[in-house]
PDB file of C-alpha atoms in Angstrom:
ATOM      1  CA  MET A   1      27.318 -11.277  11.470  1.00  0.00           C
ATOM      2  CA  LEU A   2      25.062  -8.299  12.267  1.00  0.00           C
ATOM      3  CA  ILE A   3      25.204  -5.016  10.347  1.00  0.00           C
ATOM      4  CA  ASP A   4      24.328  -1.751  12.043  1.00  0.00           C
ATOM      5  CA  SER A   5      22.563  -0.010   9.166  1.00  0.00           C
ATOM      6  CA  HIS A   6      22.654   3.465  10.859  1.00  0.00           C
ATOM      7  CA  CYS A   7      25.346   4.641  13.291  1.00  0.00           C
ATOM      8  CA  HIS A   8      26.952   8.036  13.559  1.00  0.00           C
ATOM      9  CA  PHE A   9      30.419   6.607  14.301  1.00  0.00           C
ATOM     10  CA  ASP A  10      32.164   9.901  13.593  1.00  0.00           C
ATOM     11  CA  PHE A  11      30.426  11.477  16.589  1.00  0.00           C
ATOM     12  CA  GLU A  12      31.597  11.409  20.228  1.00  0.00           C
ATOM     13  CA  PRO A  13      32.386   9.185  22.005  1.00  0.00           C
ATOM     14  CA  PHE A  14      33.384   6.956  19.093  1.00  0.00           C
ATOM     15  CA  CYS A  15      35.697   9.460  17.417  1.00  0.00           C
ATOM     16  CA  ASP A  16      37.760   9.657  20.623  1.00  0.00           C
ATOM     17  CA  ASP A  17      38.690   5.923  20.533  1.00  0.00           C
ATOM     18  CA  PRO A  18      37.291   4.159  17.430  1.00  0.00           C
ATOM     19  CA  GLU A  19      39.365   1.010  18.022  1.00  0.00           C
ATOM     20  CA  TYR A  20      37.806   0.488  21.408  1.00  0.00           C
ATOM     21  CA  TYR A  21      34.221   0.828  20.219  1.00  0.00           C
ATOM     22  CA  LEU A  22      34.846  -1.272  17.109  1.00  0.00           C
ATOM     23  CA  GLY A  23      36.247  -3.932  19.465  1.00  0.00           C
ATOM     24  CA  LEU A  24      33.082  -3.935  21.489  1.00  0.00           C
ATOM     25  CA  SER A  25      31.068  -4.221  18.337  1.00  0.00           C
ATOM     26  CA  GLN A  26      33.057  -7.130  16.981  1.00  0.00           C
ATOM     27  CA  GLN A  27      32.794  -8.952  20.304  1.00  0.00           C
ATOM     28  CA  ALA A  28      29.014  -8.520  20.165  1.00  0.00           C
ATOM     29  CA  GLY A  29      28.882  -9.911  16.660  1.00  0.00           C
ATOM     30  CA  VAL A  30      28.306  -6.580  14.925  1.00  0.00           C
ATOM     31  CA  GLY A  31      30.704  -6.978  11.996  1.00  0.00           C
ATOM     32  CA  LYS A  32      29.844  -3.981   9.806  1.00  0.00           C
ATOM     33  CA  ILE A  33      28.547  -0.448  10.315  1.00  0.00           C
ATOM     34  CA  VAL A  34      27.072   2.109   7.927  1.00  0.00           C
ATOM     35  CA  ILE A  35      27.725   5.764   8.828  1.00  0.00           C
ATOM     36  CA  PRO A  36      25.336   8.332   7.361  1.00  0.00           C
ATOM     37  CA  ALA A  37      26.631  11.854   6.994  1.00  0.00           C
ATOM     38  CA  VAL A  38      24.676  14.929   8.138  1.00  0.00           C
ATOM     39  CA  GLY A  39      26.172  17.593   5.852  1.00  0.00           C
ATOM     40  CA  GLN A  40      29.286  19.048   4.311  1.00  0.00           C
ATOM     41  CA  ARG A  41      30.941  19.365   7.684  1.00  0.00           C
ATOM     42  CA  ASN A  42      31.352  15.634   8.176  1.00  0.00           C
ATOM     43  CA  TRP A  43      31.623  14.225   4.643  1.00  0.00           C
ATOM     44  CA  HIS A  44      35.436  14.089   4.989  1.00  0.00           C
ATOM     45  CA  ALA A  45      35.240  12.469   8.429  1.00  0.00           C
ATOM     46  CA  VAL A  46      32.963   9.631   7.440  1.00  0.00           C
ATOM     47  CA  ARG A  47      34.999   8.905   4.313  1.00  0.00           C
ATOM     48  CA  GLU A  48      38.276   8.832   6.221  1.00  0.00           C
ATOM     49  CA  LEU A  49      36.873   6.482   8.882  1.00  0.00           C
ATOM     50  CA  ALA A  50      35.726   4.048   6.182  1.00  0.00           C
ATOM     51  CA  LYS A  51      39.199   4.225   4.529  1.00  0.00           C
ATOM     52  CA  ARG A  52      40.821   3.499   7.836  1.00  0.00           C
ATOM     53  CA  TYR A  53      38.563   0.601   9.011  1.00  0.00           C
ATOM     54  CA  PRO A  54      37.398  -2.069   6.514  1.00  0.00           C
ATOM     55  CA  CYS A  55      34.246  -2.846   8.557  1.00  0.00           C
ATOM     56  CA  LEU A  56      32.932   0.714   8.043  1.00  0.00           C
ATOM     57  CA  TYR A  57      30.894   2.099   5.115  1.00  0.00           C
ATOM     58  CA  PHE A  58      29.423   5.582   4.670  1.00  0.00           C
ATOM     59  CA  ALA A  59      26.711   7.637   3.034  1.00  0.00           C
ATOM     60  CA  LEU A  60      26.831  11.255   1.821  1.00  0.00           C
ATOM     61  CA  GLY A  61      23.908  13.547   2.210  1.00  0.00           C
ATOM     62  CA  LEU A  62      22.288  16.677   3.698  1.00  0.00           C
ATOM     63  CA  HIS A  63      20.334  16.041   6.869  1.00  0.00           C
ATOM     64  CA  PRO A  64      17.196  18.133   7.221  1.00  0.00           C
ATOM     65  CA  PHE A  65      17.799  18.832  10.912  1.00  0.00           C
ATOM     66  CA  PHE A  66      20.913  20.741   9.981  1.00  0.00           C
ATOM     67  CA  SER A  67      19.282  22.666   7.110  1.00  0.00           C
ATOM     68  CA  ALA A  68      20.591  25.999   8.418  1.00  0.00           C
ATOM     69  CA  GLU A  69      24.197  24.731   7.920  1.00  0.00           C
ATOM     70  CA  HIS A  70      23.760  23.757   4.255  1.00  0.00           C
ATOM     71  CA  ASP A  71      25.020  26.629   2.125  1.00  0.00           C
ATOM     72  CA  ALA A  72      23.640  27.553  -1.334  1.00  0.00           C
ATOM     73  CA  ASN A  73      26.287  25.409  -3.042  1.00  0.00           C
ATOM     74  CA  ALA A  74      25.665  22.312  -0.921  1.00  0.00           C
ATOM     75  CA  LEU A  75      23.750  20.304  -3.528  1.00  0.00           C
ATOM     76  CA  ASN A  76      26.396  21.082  -6.167  1.00  0.00           C
ATOM     77  CA  GLN A  77      29.082  19.902  -3.799  1.00  0.00           C
ATOM     78  CA  LEU A  78      27.155  16.751  -3.043  1.00  0.00           C
ATOM     79  CA  GLU A  79      26.771  15.980  -6.718  1.00  0.00           C
ATOM     80  CA  SER A  80      30.554  16.451  -7.186  1.00  0.00           C
ATOM     81  CA  GLU A  81      31.330  14.155  -4.236  1.00  0.00           C
ATOM     82  CA  LEU A  82      28.942  11.411  -5.497  1.00  0.00           C
ATOM     83  CA  ALA A  83      30.430  11.663  -8.986  1.00  0.00           C
ATOM     84  CA  THR A  84      33.915  11.103  -7.541  1.00  0.00           C
ATOM     85  CA  GLU A  85      32.668   8.088  -5.594  1.00  0.00           C
ATOM     86  CA  ALA A  86      30.991   6.735  -8.730  1.00  0.00           C
ATOM     87  CA  VAL A  87      34.358   6.685 -10.529  1.00  0.00           C
ATOM     88  CA  LEU A  88      35.927   4.947  -7.562  1.00  0.00           C
ATOM     89  CA  ARG A  89      33.075   2.438  -7.450  1.00  0.00           C
ATOM     90  CA  GLU A  90      33.820   1.345 -10.997  1.00  0.00           C
ATOM     91  CA  LYS A  91      37.242   0.287  -9.692  1.00  0.00           C
ATOM     92  CA  ASP A  92      35.707  -1.219  -6.540  1.00  0.00           C
ATOM     93  CA  HIS A  93      37.442   1.432  -4.426  1.00  0.00           C
ATOM     94  CA  SER A  94      34.471   3.295  -3.014  1.00  0.00           C
ATOM     95  CA  ARG A  95      32.909   2.638   0.371  1.00  0.00           C
ATOM     96  CA  CYS A  96      30.051   5.097  -0.234  1.00  0.00           C
ATOM     97  CA  VAL A  97      26.930   2.957  -0.199  1.00  0.00           C
ATOM     98  CA  ALA A  98      24.090   5.425  -0.076  1.00  0.00           C
ATOM     99  CA  VAL A  99      22.784   9.010  -0.267  1.00  0.00           C
ATOM    100  CA  GLY A 100      21.921  10.234   3.219  1.00  0.00           C
ATOM    101  CA  GLU A 101      21.011  11.035   5.746  1.00  0.00           C
ATOM    102  CA  CYS A 102      18.287  12.994   3.934  1.00  0.00           C
ATOM    103  CA  GLY A 103      14.602  13.620   4.478  1.00  0.00           C
ATOM    104  CA  LEU A 104      12.230  16.055   6.130  1.00  0.00           C
ATOM    105  CA  ASP A 105      12.091  17.364   9.682  1.00  0.00           C
ATOM    106  CA  PHE A 106       9.114  19.674  10.290  1.00  0.00           C
ATOM    107  CA  ALA A 107       9.513  19.344  14.081  1.00  0.00           C
ATOM    108  CA  ILE A 108      12.254  22.003  13.954  1.00  0.00           C
ATOM    109  CA  ALA A 109      11.056  25.409  15.171  1.00  0.00           C
ATOM    110  CA  ASP A 110      10.613  27.754  12.229  1.00  0.00           C
ATOM    111  CA  ALA A 111      11.423  24.957   9.760  1.00  0.00           C
ATOM    112  CA  ASP A 112      11.692  26.131   6.114  1.00  0.00           C
ATOM    113  CA  GLN A 113       9.501  23.360   4.764  1.00  0.00           C
ATOM    114  CA  ASP A 114       9.769  24.382   1.107  1.00  0.00           C
ATOM    115  CA  GLN A 115      13.564  24.441   1.331  1.00  0.00           C
ATOM    116  CA  GLN A 116      13.656  21.033   2.983  1.00  0.00           C
ATOM    117  CA  ILE A 117      11.372  19.563   0.306  1.00  0.00           C
ATOM    118  CA  SER A 118      13.474  21.043  -2.485  1.00  0.00           C
ATOM    119  CA  VAL A 119      16.730  19.612  -1.004  1.00  0.00           C
ATOM    120  CA  LEU A 120      15.152  16.209  -0.474  1.00  0.00           C
ATOM    121  CA  ALA A 121      13.853  16.050  -4.063  1.00  0.00           C
ATOM    122  CA  ALA A 122      17.309  16.986  -5.369  1.00  0.00           C
ATOM    123  CA  GLN A 123      18.914  14.244  -3.265  1.00  0.00           C
ATOM    124  CA  LEU A 124      16.420  11.629  -4.392  1.00  0.00           C
ATOM    125  CA  GLN A 125      17.265  12.583  -7.982  1.00  0.00           C
ATOM    126  CA  LEU A 126      21.008  12.315  -7.298  1.00  0.00           C
ATOM    127  CA  ALA A 127      20.500   8.923  -5.721  1.00  0.00           C
ATOM    128  CA  ASN A 128      18.755   7.762  -8.903  1.00  0.00           C
ATOM    129  CA  ARG A 129      21.372   9.326 -11.141  1.00  0.00           C
ATOM    130  CA  PHE A 130      24.185   7.471  -9.266  1.00  0.00           C
ATOM    131  CA  GLU A 131      22.131   4.337  -8.646  1.00  0.00           C
ATOM    132  CA  LEU A 132      22.409   4.525  -4.897  1.00  0.00           C
ATOM    133  CA  PRO A 133      19.848   3.800  -2.120  1.00  0.00           C
ATOM    134  CA  VAL A 134      18.713   6.542   0.211  1.00  0.00           C
ATOM    135  CA  ILE A 135      18.850   6.717   4.007  1.00  0.00           C
ATOM    136  CA  MET A 136      15.903   8.797   5.184  1.00  0.00           C
ATOM    137  CA  HIS A 137      14.974  10.766   8.276  1.00  0.00           C
ATOM    138  CA  CYS A 138      11.441  12.044   8.911  1.00  0.00           C
ATOM    139  CA  ARG A 139       9.697  13.866  11.739  1.00  0.00           C
ATOM    140  CA  LYS A 140       6.205  15.279  11.511  1.00  0.00           C
ATOM    141  CA  ALA A 141       6.306  15.214   7.687  1.00  0.00           C
ATOM    142  CA  PHE A 142       5.266  11.743   6.629  1.00  0.00           C
ATOM    143  CA  PRO A 143       2.670  12.796   3.967  1.00  0.00           C
ATOM    144  CA  GLU A 144       5.167  15.166   2.358  1.00  0.00           C
ATOM    145  CA  LEU A 145       7.937  12.616   2.398  1.00  0.00           C
ATOM    146  CA  LEU A 146       5.680   9.968   0.865  1.00  0.00           C
ATOM    147  CA  ARG A 147       4.664  12.444  -1.845  1.00  0.00           C
ATOM    148  CA  GLU A 148       8.299  13.093  -2.749  1.00  0.00           C
ATOM    149  CA  LEU A 149       9.140   9.364  -2.772  1.00  0.00           C
ATOM    150  CA  ARG A 150       6.278   8.748  -5.176  1.00  0.00           C
ATOM    151  CA  GLN A 151       7.474  11.552  -7.406  1.00  0.00           C
ATOM    152  CA  ASN A 152      11.148  10.476  -7.281  1.00  0.00           C
ATOM    153  CA  THR A 153      10.918   6.790  -6.344  1.00  0.00           C
ATOM    154  CA  PRO A 154      14.437   5.513  -5.506  1.00  0.00           C
ATOM    155  CA  ILE A 155      15.396   2.962  -8.165  1.00  0.00           C
ATOM    156  CA  ALA A 156      18.028   1.382  -5.791  1.00  0.00           C
ATOM    157  CA  GLY A 157      15.672   1.386  -2.843  1.00  0.00           C
ATOM    158  CA  GLY A 158      16.366   2.869   0.543  1.00  0.00           C
ATOM    159  CA  VAL A 159      15.565   2.760   4.256  1.00  0.00           C
ATOM    160  CA  TYR A 160      13.285   4.892   6.474  1.00  0.00           C
ATOM    161  CA  HIS A 161      15.442   5.033   9.514  1.00  0.00           C
ATOM    162  CA  GLY A 162      14.130   5.033  13.120  1.00  0.00           C
ATOM    163  CA  PHE A 163      10.616   4.010  12.087  1.00  0.00           C
ATOM    164  CA  SER A 164       7.919   4.556  14.733  1.00  0.00           C
ATOM    165  CA  GLY A 165       4.822   4.929  12.580  1.00  0.00           C
ATOM    166  CA  SER A 166       1.785   2.819  11.772  1.00  0.00           C
ATOM    167  CA  TYR A 167       1.404  -0.419   9.847  1.00  0.00           C
ATOM    168  CA  GLN A 168      -0.301   1.470   6.996  1.00  0.00           C
ATOM    169  CA  GLN A 169       2.614   3.930   6.759  1.00  0.00           C
ATOM    170  CA  ALA A 170       5.147   1.081   6.741  1.00  0.00           C
ATOM    171  CA  LYS A 171       3.290  -0.719   3.992  1.00  0.00           C
ATOM    172  CA  GLN A 172       3.227   2.446   1.854  1.00  0.00           C
ATOM    173  CA  LEU A 173       6.962   2.706   2.169  1.00  0.00           C
ATOM    174  CA  ILE A 174       7.569  -1.009   1.476  1.00  0.00           C
ATOM    175  CA  ASP A 175       5.419  -0.739  -1.649  1.00  0.00           C
ATOM    176  CA  LEU A 176       7.887   1.850  -2.910  1.00  0.00           C
ATOM    177  CA  GLY A 177      10.865  -0.412  -2.244  1.00  0.00           C
ATOM    178  CA  ILE A 178      11.800   1.265   1.051  1.00  0.00           C
ATOM    179  CA  LYS A 179      13.008  -0.833   3.975  1.00  0.00           C
ATOM    180  CA  ILE A 180      12.115  -0.147   7.548  1.00  0.00           C
ATOM    181  CA  GLY A 181      14.843   0.736  10.043  1.00  0.00           C
ATOM    182  CA  VAL A 182      14.262  -0.975  13.377  1.00  0.00           C
ATOM    183  CA  GLY A 183      16.090   0.512  16.406  1.00  0.00           C
ATOM    184  CA  GLY A 184      15.869   1.120  20.100  1.00  0.00           C
ATOM    185  CA  THR A 185      12.219   2.212  20.091  1.00  0.00           C
ATOM    186  CA  ILE A 186      11.067  -1.408  20.130  1.00  0.00           C
ATOM    187  CA  THR A 187      13.035  -2.114  23.340  1.00  0.00           C
ATOM    188  CA  TYR A 188      10.548   0.016  25.254  1.00  0.00           C
ATOM    189  CA  ARG A 189       7.430  -1.938  26.179  1.00  0.00           C
ATOM    190  CA  ARG A 190       5.340   1.254  26.155  1.00  0.00           C
ATOM    191  CA  ALA A 191       5.932   1.629  22.403  1.00  0.00           C
ATOM    192  CA  ASN A 192       3.000  -0.619  21.673  1.00  0.00           C
ATOM    193  CA  LYS A 193       2.104   0.761  18.226  1.00  0.00           C
ATOM    194  CA  THR A 194       5.652   0.464  16.897  1.00  0.00           C
ATOM    195  CA  ARG A 195       6.241  -2.974  18.426  1.00  0.00           C
ATOM    196  CA  SER A 196       2.975  -4.269  16.936  1.00  0.00           C
ATOM    197  CA  THR A 197       3.753  -2.845  13.506  1.00  0.00           C
ATOM    198  CA  ILE A 198       7.278  -4.218  13.435  1.00  0.00           C
ATOM    199  CA  ALA A 199       5.998  -7.640  14.528  1.00  0.00           C
ATOM    200  CA  ALA A 200       3.573  -7.780  11.642  1.00  0.00           C
ATOM    201  CA  LEU A 201       5.739  -6.604   8.780  1.00  0.00           C
ATOM    202  CA  PRO A 202       7.579  -8.980   6.385  1.00  0.00           C
ATOM    203  CA  LEU A 203      10.957  -9.905   7.923  1.00  0.00           C
ATOM    204  CA  ASP A 204      12.790  -9.171   4.687  1.00  0.00           C
ATOM    205  CA  ALA A 205      11.558  -5.541   4.888  1.00  0.00           C
ATOM    206  CA  LEU A 206      13.484  -4.848   8.126  1.00  0.00           C
ATOM    207  CA  LEU A 207      16.962  -3.537   8.844  1.00  0.00           C
ATOM    208  CA  LEU A 208      18.567  -3.318  12.255  1.00  0.00           C
ATOM    209  CA  GLU A 209      20.047   0.002  13.435  1.00  0.00           C
ATOM    210  CA  THR A 210      21.216   1.811  16.535  1.00  0.00           C
ATOM    211  CA  ASP A 211      21.392   5.477  15.468  1.00  0.00           C
ATOM    212  CA  ALA A 212      24.220   5.607  18.035  1.00  0.00           C
ATOM    213  CA  PRO A 213      25.083   7.672  19.930  1.00  0.00           C
ATOM    214  CA  ASP A 214      21.355   8.608  19.875  1.00  0.00           C
ATOM    215  CA  MET A 215      18.217   6.492  20.428  1.00  0.00           C
ATOM    216  CA  PRO A 216      19.402   4.524  23.481  1.00  0.00           C
ATOM    217  CA  VAL A 217      17.951   1.118  24.153  1.00  0.00           C
ATOM    218  CA  ALA A 218      15.917   0.342  27.237  1.00  0.00           C
ATOM    219  CA  GLY A 219      18.047   0.053  30.394  1.00  0.00           C
ATOM    220  CA  PHE A 220      20.682   2.504  29.117  1.00  0.00           C
ATOM    221  CA  GLN A 221      18.768   5.796  29.146  1.00  0.00           C
ATOM    222  CA  GLY A 222      21.034   8.801  29.648  1.00  0.00           C
ATOM    223  CA  GLU A 223      24.025   7.031  28.160  1.00  0.00           C
ATOM    224  CA  PRO A 224      25.408   7.405  24.626  1.00  0.00           C
ATOM    225  CA  ASN A 225      24.091   4.527  22.541  1.00  0.00           C
ATOM    226  CA  ARG A 226      26.677   2.198  21.019  1.00  0.00           C
ATOM    227  CA  PRO A 227      26.715  -0.045  17.928  1.00  0.00           C
ATOM    228  CA  ASP A 228      27.350  -3.179  20.044  1.00  0.00           C
ATOM    229  CA  ARG A 229      23.885  -2.671  21.558  1.00  0.00           C
ATOM    230  CA  LEU A 230      22.411  -3.655  18.239  1.00  0.00           C
ATOM    231  CA  VAL A 231      22.125  -7.085  19.924  1.00  0.00           C
ATOM    232  CA  ASN A 232      19.581  -5.587  22.333  1.00  0.00           C
ATOM    233  CA  VAL A 233      17.458  -4.554  19.355  1.00  0.00           C
ATOM    234  CA  LEU A 234      17.878  -8.098  17.890  1.00  0.00           C
ATOM    235  CA  ASP A 235      16.866  -9.663  21.194  1.00  0.00           C
ATOM    236  CA  GLU A 236      13.718  -7.582  21.431  1.00  0.00           C
ATOM    237  CA  LEU A 237      12.823  -8.179  17.771  1.00  0.00           C
ATOM    238  CA  SER A 238      13.169 -11.885  18.418  1.00  0.00           C
ATOM    239  CA  ALA A 239      10.822 -11.562  21.380  1.00  0.00           C
ATOM    240  CA  ILE A 240       7.998  -9.934  19.457  1.00  0.00           C
ATOM    241  CA  ARG A 241       8.234 -11.990  16.258  1.00  0.00           C
ATOM    242  CA  THR A 242       7.583 -15.653  15.470  1.00  0.00           C
ATOM    243  CA  GLU A 243      10.936 -16.384  13.711  1.00  0.00           C
ATOM    244  CA  THR A 244      14.014 -17.591  15.603  1.00  0.00           C
ATOM    245  CA  GLU A 245      16.761 -15.173  16.543  1.00  0.00           C
ATOM    246  CA  GLN A 246      19.079 -16.935  14.112  1.00  0.00           C
ATOM    247  CA  GLU A 247      16.656 -16.497  11.289  1.00  0.00           C
ATOM    248  CA  ILE A 248      16.101 -12.822  12.116  1.00  0.00           C
ATOM    249  CA  LYS A 249      19.852 -12.246  12.265  1.00  0.00           C
ATOM    250  CA  GLN A 250      20.426 -13.922   8.964  1.00  0.00           C
ATOM    251  CA  VAL A 251      17.607 -12.307   7.026  1.00  0.00           C
ATOM    252  CA  THR A 252      18.094  -8.741   8.274  1.00  0.00           C
ATOM    253  CA  SER A 253      21.847  -8.958   7.672  1.00  0.00           C
ATOM    254  CA  LEU A 254      21.370 -10.254   4.170  1.00  0.00           C
ATOM    255  CA  THR A 255      18.723  -7.564   3.415  1.00  0.00           C
ATOM    256  CA  THR A 256      21.089  -4.845   4.673  1.00  0.00           C
ATOM    257  CA  ALA A 257      23.995  -6.217   2.663  1.00  0.00           C
ATOM    258  CA  GLU A 258      21.877  -6.439  -0.524  1.00  0.00           C
ATOM    259  CA  LEU A 259      20.478  -2.897  -0.106  1.00  0.00           C
ATOM    260  CA  PHE A 260      23.896  -1.323   0.414  1.00  0.00           C
ATOM    261  CA  ARG A 261      25.776  -3.803  -1.807  1.00  0.00           C
ATOM    262  CA  ILE A 262      28.068  -4.812   1.051  1.00  0.00           C
ATOM    263  CA  ARG A 263      30.002  -8.038   0.750  1.00  0.00           C
ATOM    264  CA  MET A 264      29.329 -10.432   3.625  1.00  0.00           C
TER     265      MET A 264
END
C-alpha cells in the first residue's frame, strides 16, 4: 500500500466528489493520504474529511504562501487546536498527524520575511511541545529555513515537501531528522539535478507525495494532479534508483507510516 504524504484533498476537484477520487486512489494502490492545512480557513475542512474517510489523515498549520490571511491570533488558535487534538490522541481518536504546512516562501512579492520566520519558529516550537512532526514548504529561503530547523530541531522529525535542491542541502536536512518529499519533479527528464540527488539519497530518507492538485507529473501538464498518480512518481523513482519497485514501495510506505504514526 502506498501513502501519499502530501495531498490537498480538500481543494477542487476532490472536494466536489471525494468518493470518486478516493476510488481512483484505492484502485491505484494508494491506500492512505495525508492532507496538510494551509491556514485557519481550512482547518475545519481537513479535520472533517479525515473524520469521514478512514484512509485520510491531516495536519494543522499556517502556510507561508498565505501569510497575509493569518490574523494576529492565528498562532494562539493553532496552539488551541493542537491541544484539543493532543487530548483526542490520548484516546486514539485524533487523525492529526503533523504540524503543517509550514515553512518559508520568499518568492512571494513583498514577502514579510521577518514575519514568516517568526511564525515558522513558533510552529516548530508547537510541534515539539505536542511531539508532532512538521510538514515544510520552502521557496528561495533554504539558508533561513535550515537556521530555524537547527535552532528548533523537530524532535518528532518532519518532511521537506516538494524537494528540488542539491545533494548537500538534502543531507543537511536528513542530518536533522528531516525526510525528503519526492514528487512530480522527478518525472521530468530535464530535472537532472533533482533526479540525481534523489537517486543518491538513502531510500529510508524518502517519502512519496503528489502535492495534488498541484505539481502535475509528466504527461499530465495542464491538468489537476491526483493522488492516484503517486504511482507515476513511484515508477520514475524505480527507474532512477537501484532498488526494485517493490522494495521502494515497501520502504517509503513504512517510512511515511512511522513518521506520521499511521497504522498500516
